[in-house]
Amino acid sequence: MLTVCLAGTGGTLPLSDRWLTCCWIEDGGKAILIDCGEGTQIALKQAGCKLSHLEMLLLTHFHADHIAGLPGLLLTLGNYGKTTPLTICGPKGVQDVVQSLLIIAPVLPYPLVFQELSAENAGFSCWGDVQGSCIPLSHGVPCLGYRIDQHRKPIFNPQKAQALGIPPKLFGRLHSGQPVTLADGREITPDQVLDGARAPVSLCYCTDTLPIPEIARFAQGADLMIAEGMYGEDTMREKVQEKGHMLFSDAARLAGEAGAARLWLTHFSPALEHPEDFIDGIQEIFPDAVVGTDGMRIVLGQKTDTK
Amino acid sequence: MLTVCLAGTGGTLPLSDRWLTCCWIEDGGKAILIDCGEGTQIALKQAGCKLSHLEMLLLTHFHADHIAGLPGLLLTLGNYGKTTPLTICGPKGVQDVVQSLLIIAPVLPYPLVFQELSAENAGFSCWGDVQGSCIPLSHGVPCLGYRIDQHRKPIFNPQKAQALGIPPKLFGRLHSGQPVTLADGREITPDQVLDGARAPVSLCYCTDTLPIPEIARFAQGADLMIAEGMYGEDTMREKVQEKGHMLFSDAARLAGEAGAARLWLTHFSPALEHPEDFIDGIQEIFPDAVVGTDGMRIVLGQKTDTK
């Protein structure tokens, strides 16, 4: 299961009633943060995210509204007693950019580990069963979209196991993919009791970008797609085209093409005071679209998650 | 007259109910900002400060809680259409530190002008009748206290002018320090109609620092002294001594020694949830002390300002 919290939903600059877009992904006391604009540390605390759980920071790109909160967050993690490493992933040059910002936070009580990502080096491990990947987006500067997948065990069939006379205490080992030897000497392999693979729990996060078709392929089958909608009106096409952004309708169309289970829109222009006004038209394109609000959260991969 | 707004009152890190300490000083559509921590651009907007008026930024020092909001603020000024220069003053190295932070805001539509200040180079011009000066504070890193003085015209005595038969339309010129020649050929010099100098309108701003005696001399006669009080309890002496900060009682004692008209306390520790709880004891030391709150403002130098 992945708990996902959209702690902020703004683009360009922080507002008193809308934090800058960022996303918190957590499972088992370990957390990933995507992007860290000015004020993100406050947004996370308001949304109930435990900063002490942070293991990995993924930066989409180096525009200030996605990274300016980094020195403050890193210092606050130190003040909270962090001593374990923090991994920071981002486009080419991530280490130089972060080091440049850290002129005002030169001493941290924990190590930073940098990982440069690109089309050629797109995969990365988060922890345990959680893996990440990225694609280059189209924003005028190097910018990455991220996907987080939590792999799940295949489906275990207890009827098959019982028919083979396997004691229940060995079910767990077989479900984990290990063969077992029974008391009568028979060796049982996992494929004898498993019904097939389950899709991973998946989140896809894409801001800031033009609506390139690669996004739909990258987000294929995601349980949750979080994508930017800079404006709700299609009349803003020229403006977003020039600045390298998407409209609500672009995100909805891509979510549909991806076969995503749901779409959360985010990264609203400061000029867009009431993004919720545009949801009806967007749900005609993709019914499971919602307009993001600061602090909204979901647990993906629960048994009750029928999407 | 100087309008002064204490847009934030926190130290160390921004909180959801307390912005980081910063101060806005404005007159005649021109403004100075002292310090710019994470979120200061939001604090200023909440406090009703017009960012488009900003002419000069004074940095006390380069700890993140005093400067991390700089890239965001500078970009927002650009988004608001600023094209005129912004002067940035601070301790030695100010240009290098700001340039390092601007790796995430490399292009601004207005020029930055840097001015390095120190004990040897302590005075600077703001605009017109507004002058600034600074002193080195004691905070473990180079750190400056600031004083802003608005010079006022001397006192004009209309009775003297009338006795000399000067037409009222010439009063203004004499008040500005220029001699005039009357219709009958007499030359009148300003000293014939002026009653003497008036003290400037003065603000003194000192964070972060140990309570060094130089502060009392620097703040002498200020209409408003803004000074840090990291904690209200005198039992925190050892902690502030180690970190280079002041207690409420230190600031109150220094304000008394300075003969300041009033004291605003600011830069509260995040652990100090209710700074107002300590005001009674502080007013015993300096009666005109108040605990700062985000957005509080005053106009100094008004006729009704009897302090």
XYZ file of N, CA, C and O in Angstrom, chain B residues 6-167:
648
model
N 6.010 44.789 10.650
C 6.727 43.584 11.063
C 5.938 42.394 10.496
O 5.033 41.871 11.151
N 6.282 42.011 9.262
C 5.444 41.026 8.563
C 5.570 39.618 9.139
O 4.666 38.801 8.998
N 6.693 39.325 9.785
C 6.865 38.006 10.396
C 7.612 38.138 11.704
O 8.336 39.122 11.916
N 7.456 37.170 12.585
C 8.045 37.278 13.924
C 8.724 35.985 14.393
O 9.082 35.884 15.564
N 8.905 35.020 13.492
C 9.465 33.742 13.918
C 10.969 33.653 13.699
O 11.554 34.396 12.915
N 11.584 32.728 14.396
C 12.990 32.406 14.188
C 13.129 30.949 13.806
O 12.208 30.143 14.007
N 14.258 30.586 13.218
C 14.671 29.207 12.922
C 13.935 28.574 11.748
O 14.547 28.155 10.780
N 12.608 28.470 11.836
C 11.867 27.866 10.730
C 10.457 28.448 10.670
O 9.899 28.867 11.675
N 9.912 28.459 9.447
C 8.572 29.037 9.303
C 7.517 28.081 9.863
O 7.619 26.870 9.694
N 6.526 28.643 10.520
C 5.430 27.848 11.074
C 4.142 28.228 10.346
O 4.069 29.287 9.716
N 3.149 27.380 10.455
C 1.909 27.678 9.737
C 1.202 28.886 10.343
O 0.376 29.505 9.687
N 1.525 29.252 11.571
C 0.889 30.428 12.175
C 1.908 31.509 12.576
O 1.578 32.404 13.355
N 3.115 31.425 12.028
C 4.097 32.473 12.331
C 5.153 32.502 11.223
O 5.936 31.566 11.076
N 5.169 33.587 10.463
C 6.179 33.733 9.408
C 7.524 34.087 10.008
O 7.611 34.565 11.149
N 8.557 33.880 9.232
C 9.901 34.223 9.708
C 10.066 35.743 9.806
O 9.471 36.508 9.038
N 10.884 36.161 10.742
C 11.071 37.587 11.038
C 11.564 38.360 9.823
O 12.568 37.990 9.198
N 10.857 39.431 9.529
C 11.281 40.355 8.484
C 10.576 41.678 8.732
O 9.602 41.731 9.487
N 11.079 42.716 8.125
C 10.538 44.052 8.406
C 10.458 44.864 7.132
O 11.408 44.888 6.338
N 9.333 45.503 6.923
C 9.062 46.330 5.734
C 9.014 47.781 6.177
O 8.327 48.106 7.152
N 9.742 48.650 5.492
C 9.798 50.067 5.853
C 9.492 50.857 4.587
O 10.173 50.680 3.576
N 8.509 51.707 4.649
C 8.042 52.348 3.413
C 7.742 53.816 3.613
O 7.280 54.233 4.681
N 8.039 54.604 2.596
C 7.592 55.999 2.567
C 7.524 56.463 1.124
O 8.451 56.211 0.343
N 6.444 57.120 0.786
C 6.317 57.727 -0.530
C 6.438 56.739 -1.671
O 7.009 57.066 -2.722
N 5.934 55.536 -1.479
C 5.937 54.564 -2.585
C 7.250 53.850 -2.795
O 7.420 53.128 -3.773
N 8.202 54.040 -1.863
C 9.470 53.315 -1.935
C 9.610 52.504 -0.651
O 9.289 53.002 0.423
N 10.154 51.306 -0.787
C 10.194 50.435 0.395
C 11.517 49.691 0.517
O 12.201 49.416 -0.475
N 11.826 49.399 1.772
C 12.992 48.593 2.163
C 12.448 47.328 2.824
O 11.503 47.400 3.615
N 13.079 46.204 2.538
C 12.769 44.973 3.264
C 14.022 44.533 4.006
O 15.097 44.468 3.408
N 13.878 44.249 5.292
C 14.988 43.648 6.028
C 14.714 42.148 6.156
O 13.730 41.747 6.749
N 15.576 41.356 5.574
C 15.564 39.893 5.609
C 14.404 39.269 4.823
O 13.355 39.878 4.645
N 14.668 38.057 4.380
C 13.719 37.390 3.489
C 13.844 35.874 3.649
O 14.487 35.207 2.853
N 13.232 35.341 4.694
C 13.257 33.901 4.924
C 12.212 33.190 4.066
O 11.475 33.816 3.299
N 12.157 31.889 4.224
C 11.183 31.096 3.458
C 9.758 31.544 3.804
O 9.357 31.535 4.965
N 9.031 31.939 2.790
C 7.642 32.365 2.986
C 7.460 33.860 3.143
O 6.316 34.330 3.219
N 8.552 34.626 3.164
C 8.409 36.066 3.407
C 7.561 36.737 2.332
O 6.800 37.663 2.632
N 7.637 36.271 1.098
C 6.801 36.904 0.068
C 5.310 36.728 0.382
O 4.512 37.634 0.100
N 4.943 35.621 1.002
C 3.528 35.425 1.377
C 3.199 36.321 2.572
O 2.146 36.956 2.626
N 4.125 36.363 3.539
C 3.914 37.195 4.729
C 3.694 38.654 4.334
O 2.804 39.336 4.878
N 4.486 39.142 3.392
C 4.366 40.541 2.974
C 3.004 40.794 2.331
O 2.350 41.804 2.604
N 2.576 39.856 1.493
C 1.277 40.051 0.838
C 0.151 40.003 1.873
O -0.763 40.815 1.837
N 0.254 39.079 2.818
C -0.775 39.003 3.865
C -0.825 40.285 4.686
O -1.882 40.696 5.164
N 0.342 40.905 4.860
C 0.405 42.125 5.689
C 0.077 43.383 4.888
O 0.133 44.489 5.420
N -0.241 43.212 3.611
C -0.642 44.356 2.803
C 0.517 45.189 2.277
O 0.324 46.353 1.898
N 1.713 44.634 2.253
C 2.876 45.368 1.732
C 2.905 45.215 0.205
O 2.769 44.098 -0.297
N 3.105 46.309 -0.488
C 3.085 46.265 -1.957
C 4.479 45.941 -2.478
O 5.363 46.794 -2.504
N 4.646 44.706 -2.935
C 5.971 44.256 -3.376
C 6.533 45.149 -4.487
O 7.750 45.313 -4.594
N 5.652 45.722 -5.285
C 6.129 46.550 -6.402
C 6.856 47.801 -5.910
O 7.552 48.451 -6.685
N 6.722 48.136 -4.633
C 7.407 49.326 -4.092
C 8.843 49.030 -3.641
O 9.571 49.938 -3.260
N 9.239 47.770 -3.676
C 10.521 47.401 -3.075
C 11.716 47.952 -3.870
O 11.857 47.691 -5.064
N 12.553 48.696 -3.181
C 13.748 49.307 -3.794
C 15.028 48.697 -3.239
O 16.072 48.741 -3.874
N 14.954 48.226 -1.991
C 16.200 47.846 -1.298
C 15.939 46.688 -0.344
O 14.949 46.690 0.384
N 16.845 45.722 -0.397
C 16.759 44.579 0.513
C 17.999 44.596 1.404
O 19.120 44.643 0.894
N 17.784 44.585 2.705
C 18.893 44.560 3.660
C 18.930 43.180 4.290
O 17.938 42.740 4.886
N 20.055 42.504 4.172
C 20.188 41.174 4.774
C 21.027 41.294 6.043
O 22.122 41.863 6.016
N 20.502 40.763 7.133
C 21.274 40.808 8.379
C 22.428 39.810 8.318
O 23.544 40.114 8.717
N 22.135 38.596 7.832
C 23.162 37.565 7.716
C 22.619 36.464 6.809
O 21.504 36.566 6.307
N 23.418 35.407 6.639
C 23.089 34.435 5.606
C 22.576 33.108 6.162
O 22.663 32.076 5.491
N 22.046 33.104 7.370
C 21.370 31.893 7.843
C 20.045 31.768 7.090
O 19.382 32.770 6.795
N 19.683 30.496 6.812
C 18.557 30.237 5.911
C 17.266 30.916 6.360
O 16.486 31.376 5.525
N 17.025 31.009 7.667
C 15.760 31.604 8.103
C 15.697 33.108 7.838
O 14.653 33.734 8.047
N 16.790 33.670 7.343
C 16.812 35.104 7.022
C 16.972 35.373 5.531
O 16.912 36.528 5.118
N 17.196 34.327 4.744
C 17.507 34.585 3.326
C 16.928 33.547 2.366
O 16.890 33.790 1.163
N 16.419 32.432 2.862
C 16.016 31.344 1.944
C 14.861 31.725 1.027
O 14.650 31.080 0.003
N 14.112 32.765 1.373
C 13.003 33.190 0.511
C 13.418 34.108 -0.619
O 12.575 34.545 -1.411
N 14.711 34.395 -0.705
C 15.189 35.377 -1.679
C 14.894 34.989 -3.134
O 14.344 35.817 -3.887
N 15.242 33.764 -3.592
C 14.974 33.463 -5.010
C 13.493 33.620 -5.360
O 13.150 34.198 -6.392
N 12.635 33.144 -4.491
C 11.197 33.246 -4.760
C 10.732 34.690 -4.817
O 9.968 35.076 -5.715
N 11.202 35.499 -3.885
C 10.797 36.910 -3.880
C 11.274 37.610 -5.149
O 10.523 38.350 -5.789
N 12.536 37.367 -5.523
C 13.078 38.060 -6.693
C 12.317 37.654 -7.967
O 12.048 38.494 -8.824
N 11.967 36.380 -8.076
C 11.185 35.942 -9.238
C 9.796 36.571 -9.233
O 9.291 36.999 -10.274
N 9.194 36.640 -8.068
C 7.854 37.229 -7.988
C 7.892 38.709 -8.363
O 7.006 39.207 -9.063
N 8.935 39.431 -7.925
C 9.061 40.841 -8.327
C 9.116 40.939 -9.852
O 8.505 41.837 -10.445
N 9.833 40.012 -10.475
C 9.886 39.996 -11.936
C 8.516 39.709 -12.540
O 8.081 40.377 -13.474
N 7.803 38.744 -11.972
C 6.458 38.436 -12.467
C 5.520 39.629 -12.321
O 4.570 39.791 -13.081
N 5.790 40.464 -11.309
C 4.945 41.645 -11.084
C 5.351 42.803 -12.000
O 4.796 43.885 -11.904
N 6.379 42.593 -12.806
C 6.733 43.618 -13.794
C 7.849 44.550 -13.391
O 8.070 45.576 -14.034
N 8.600 44.222 -12.347
C 9.690 45.113 -11.932
C 10.760 45.202 -13.020
O 11.195 44.180 -13.554
N 11.177 46.412 -13.319
C 12.280 46.612 -14.270
C 13.356 47.518 -13.683
O 14.462 47.573 -14.202
N 13.037 48.228 -12.583
C 14.010 49.136 -11.962
C 14.944 48.341 -11.047
O 14.604 47.240 -10.592
N 16.129 48.883 -10.747
C 17.109 48.113 -9.971
C 16.630 47.783 -8.553
O 15.863 48.543 -7.946
N 17.097 46.663 -8.053
C 16.924 46.322 -6.638
C 18.313 46.303 -6.009
O 19.209 45.600 -6.487
N 18.480 47.100 -4.956
C 19.751 47.117 -4.245
C 19.700 46.090 -3.119
O 18.735 46.059 -2.350
N 20.723 45.249 -3.035
C 20.794 44.241 -1.973
C 22.041 44.514 -1.145
O 23.165 44.456 -1.651
N 21.837 44.856 0.122
C 22.944 45.130 1.038
C 23.070 43.981 2.031
O 22.068 43.385 2.426
N 24.280 43.731 2.456
C 24.473 42.695 3.459
C 25.927 42.618 3.870
O 26.769 43.381 3.387
N 26.252 41.679 4.748
C 27.642 41.525 5.185
C 28.536 41.086 4.026
O 28.051 40.718 2.952
N 29.814 41.093 4.295
C 30.830 40.661 3.322
C 30.413 39.339 2.670
O 30.006 38.405 3.364
N 30.509 39.299 1.363
C 30.154 38.071 0.646
C 28.735 38.062 0.136
O 28.294 37.075 -0.468
N 28.001 39.155 0.336
C 26.576 39.156 -0.014
C 26.349 38.804 -1.486
O 25.429 38.042 -1.813
N 27.187 39.332 -2.358
C 26.961 39.068 -3.772
C 27.166 37.587 -4.102
O 26.365 36.982 -4.823
N 28.198 36.978 -3.543
C 28.453 35.555 -3.806
C 27.307 34.684 -3.306
O 26.894 33.732 -3.972
N 26.823 34.991 -2.115
C 25.742 34.173 -1.547
C 24.479 34.299 -2.398
O 23.848 33.296 -2.764
N 24.126 35.523 -2.746
C 22.902 35.714 -3.533
C 23.055 35.069 -4.911
O 22.150 34.378 -5.391
N 24.214 35.248 -5.534
C 24.410 34.639 -6.860
C 24.324 33.119 -6.777
O 23.828 32.459 -7.696
N 24.803 32.564 -5.686
C 24.752 31.118 -5.517
C 23.292 30.647 -5.434
O 22.917 29.639 -6.037
N 22.483 31.398 -4.705
C 21.061 31.044 -4.596
C 20.336 31.223 -5.927
O 19.356 30.512 -6.210
N 20.819 32.165 -6.735
C 20.102 32.465 -7.974
C 20.374 31.449 -9.078
O 19.974 31.646 -10.218
N 20.999 30.325 -8.718
C 21.105 29.234 -9.682
C 19.702 28.756 -10.088
O 19.518 28.224 -11.180
N 18.719 28.982 -9.222
C 17.343 28.575 -9.567
C 16.494 29.771 -10.032
O 15.292 29.633 -10.213
N 17.132 30.919 -10.203
C 16.424 32.095 -10.735
C 17.438 32.898 -11.543
O 17.720 34.052 -11.232
N 17.982 32.259 -12.585
C 19.136 32.864 -13.255
C 18.814 34.106 -14.080
O 19.709 34.896 -14.364
N 17.562 34.280 -14.473
C 17.220 35.431 -15.324
C 16.154 36.278 -14.637
O 15.054 35.806 -14.361
N 16.518 37.514 -14.342
C 15.560 38.455 -13.746
C 15.426 39.648 -14.695
O 16.419 40.072 -15.286
N 14.228 40.205 -14.799
C 14.037 41.304 -15.754
C 14.431 42.671 -15.201
O 13.973 43.693 -15.710
N 15.222 42.695 -14.146
C 15.679 43.968 -13.559
C 17.075 43.731 -12.995
O 17.428 42.596 -12.633
N 17.879 44.793 -12.886
C 19.243 44.591 -12.392
C 19.304 44.529 -10.862
O 18.500 45.164 -10.160
N 20.259 43.761 -10.373
C 20.564 43.741 -8.941
C 21.833 44.564 -8.720
O 22.791 44.457 -9.475
N 21.817 45.364 -7.670
C 22.988 46.173 -7.302
C 23.385 45.727 -5.898
O 22.553 45.733 -4.990
N 24.634 45.316 -5.741
C 25.054 44.790 -4.441
C 25.876 45.827 -3.683
O 26.676 46.559 -4.272
N 25.673 45.862 -2.376
C 26.458 46.765 -1.542
C 26.886 45.993 -0.289
O 26.044 45.543 0.492
N 28.194 45.833 -0.158
C 28.741 45.095 0.981
C 28.942 46.084 2.134
O 29.571 47.126 1.956
N 28.425 45.731 3.289
C 28.501 46.638 4.440
C 29.358 46.017 5.537
O 29.474 44.800 5.650
N 29.934 46.878 6.363
C 30.784 46.427 7.470
C 30.965 47.598 8.419
O 30.465 48.701 8.167
N 31.696 47.352 9.496
C 31.963 48.431 10.457
C 32.665 49.599 9.771
O 32.436 50.771 10.111
N 33.489 49.301 8.780
C 34.261 50.353 8.098
C 33.442 51.013 6.992
O 33.840 52.052 6.459
N 32.371 50.381 6.602
C 31.565 50.878 5.480
C 30.106 50.738 5.903
O 29.348 49.945 5.361
N 29.756 51.541 6.914
C 28.513 51.274 7.636
C 27.326 52.089 7.152
O 26.187 51.762 7.454
N 27.573 53.158 6.411
C 26.463 54.016 6.017
C 26.044 53.780 4.581
O 26.849 53.371 3.749
N 24.773 53.991 4.296
C 24.293 53.842 2.916
C 23.062 54.719 2.728
O 22.339 55.018 3.680
N 22.853 55.119 1.469
C 21.690 55.938 1.137
C 20.557 55.035 0.692
O 20.783 54.097 -0.083
N 19.365 55.330 1.164
C 18.198 54.584 0.677
C 17.582 55.391 -0.463
O 17.662 55.016 -1.607
N 16.980 56.529 -0.139
C 16.476 57.456 -1.157
C 16.224 58.782 -0.443
O 16.012 58.808 0.772
N 16.258 59.847 -1.209
C 15.903 61.175 -0.709
C 16.411 61.429 0.693
O 17.622 61.440 0.938
N 15.477 61.586 1.626
C 15.832 61.937 3.000
C 16.014 60.706 3.897
O 16.093 60.841 5.118
N 16.061 59.530 3.309
C 16.175 58.295 4.102
C 17.593 57.717 3.979
O 18.065 57.450 2.876
N 18.231 57.567 5.123
C 19.605 57.060 5.179
C 19.647 55.804 6.038
O 18.868 55.677 6.985
N 20.582 54.940 5.738
C 20.750 53.733 6.536
C 22.140 53.645 7.126
O 23.086 54.278 6.646
N 22.236 52.856 8.191
C 23.551 52.565 8.766
C 23.469 51.200 9.429
O 22.381 50.649 9.621
N 24.630 50.646 9.741
C 24.629 49.305 10.323
C 25.732 49.171 11.368
O 26.660 49.986 11.402
N 25.600 48.157 12.216
C 26.703 47.776 13.115
C 26.872 46.263 13.069
O 25.902 45.525 12.854
N 28.103 45.801 13.298
C 28.299 44.355 13.410
C 27.687 43.853 14.718
O 27.860 44.451 15.778
N 26.954 42.762 14.615
C 26.384 42.127 15.803
C 27.240 40.909 16.162
O 28.263 40.643 15.522
N 26.826 40.187 17.177
C 27.623 39.050 17.653
C 26.797 37.771 17.559
O 25.979 37.472 18.441
N 26.976 37.036 16.453
C 26.130 35.866 16.184
C 26.935 34.680 15.656
O 26.363 33.742 15.095
N 28.232 34.749 15.764
C 29.058 33.626 15.315
C 29.399 33.693 13.834
O 30.389 33.105 13.399
N 28.564 34.346 13.053
C 28.836 34.606 11.633
C 28.660 36.113 11.434
O 28.017 36.765 12.253
N 29.219 36.654 10.351
C 29.004 38.096 10.127
C 27.512 38.413 10.102
O 26.740 37.773 9.378
N 27.106 39.364 10.927
C 25.683 39.680 11.083
C 25.574 41.171 11.384
O 26.343 41.694 12.188
N 24.641 41.827 10.750
C 24.516 43.274 10.885
C 23.186 43.674 11.530
O 22.144 43.091 11.237
N 23.253 44.678 12.401
C 22.060 45.376 12.851
C 21.888 46.608 11.969
O 22.877 47.176 11.498
N 20.636 47.001 11.726
C 20.377 48.135 10.824
C 19.648 49.262 11.549
O 18.858 49.027 12.467
N 19.941 50.467 11.096
C 19.189 51.638 11.552
C 18.791 52.431 10.310
O 19.613 52.648 9.409
N 17.537 52.819 10.263
C 17.035 53.639 9.160
C 16.600 54.983 9.755
O 15.808 55.021 10.704
N 17.158 56.055 9.209
C 16.833 57.409 9.691
C 16.227 58.222 8.548
O 16.809 58.296 7.464
N 15.091 58.814 8.831
C 14.517 59.753 7.868
C 14.710 61.159 8.414
O 14.158 61.508 9.476
N 15.500 61.930 7.717
C 15.795 63.282 8.206
C 14.588 64.186 8.004
O 13.860 64.040 7.034
N 14.407 65.054 8.961
C 13.261 65.959 8.892
C 13.740 67.400 8.810
O 14.806 67.745 9.344
N 12.927 68.229 8.181
C 13.256 69.653 8.108
C 13.264 70.239 9.508
O 12.531 69.779 10.395
N 14.053 71.300 9.726
C 14.024 71.947 11.039
C 12.650 72.578 11.295
O 11.822 72.660 10.395
N 12.447 73.053 12.515
C 11.144 73.637 12.878
C 11.031 75.049 12.279
O 11.908 75.895 12.490
N 9.970 75.292 11.538
C 9.727 76.598 10.920
C 8.885 77.440 11.874
O 7.918 76.948 12.449
N 9.266 78.725 12.040
C 8.530 79.597 12.957
C 7.784 80.654 12.148
O 8.362 81.659 11.722
N 6.473 80.455 11.908
C 5.728 81.396 11.052
C 5.632 82.800 11.662
O 5.554 83.782 10.938
N 5.662 82.873 13.019
C 5.609 84.211 13.649
C 6.835 85.028 13.249
O 6.730 86.213 12.903
N 8.009 84.398 13.296
C 9.227 85.114 12.898
C 9.119 85.573 11.442
O 9.522 86.686 11.081
N 8.602 84.701 10.599
C 8.497 85.024 9.172
C 7.535 86.189 8.951
O 7.815 87.104 8.166
N 6.400 86.160 9.657
C 5.428 87.241 9.503
C 6.004 88.563 10.000
O 5.815 89.625 9.382
N 6.733 88.509 11.128
C 7.339 89.726 11.685
C 8.334 90.350 10.694
O 8.513 91.577 10.654
N 8.927 89.501 9.862
C 9.881 90.017 8.864
C 9.177 90.443 7.570
O 9.828 90.904 6.630
N 7.854 90.268 7.546
C 7.092 90.685 6.364
C 7.295 89.786 5.164
O 7.195 90.229 4.013
N 7.573 88.506 5.415
C 7.807 87.572 4.294
C 6.463 87.034 3.802
O 5.662 86.551 4.601
N 6.198 87.095 2.510
C 4.936 86.534 2.007
C 4.895 85.012 2.216
O 5.919 84.337 2.003
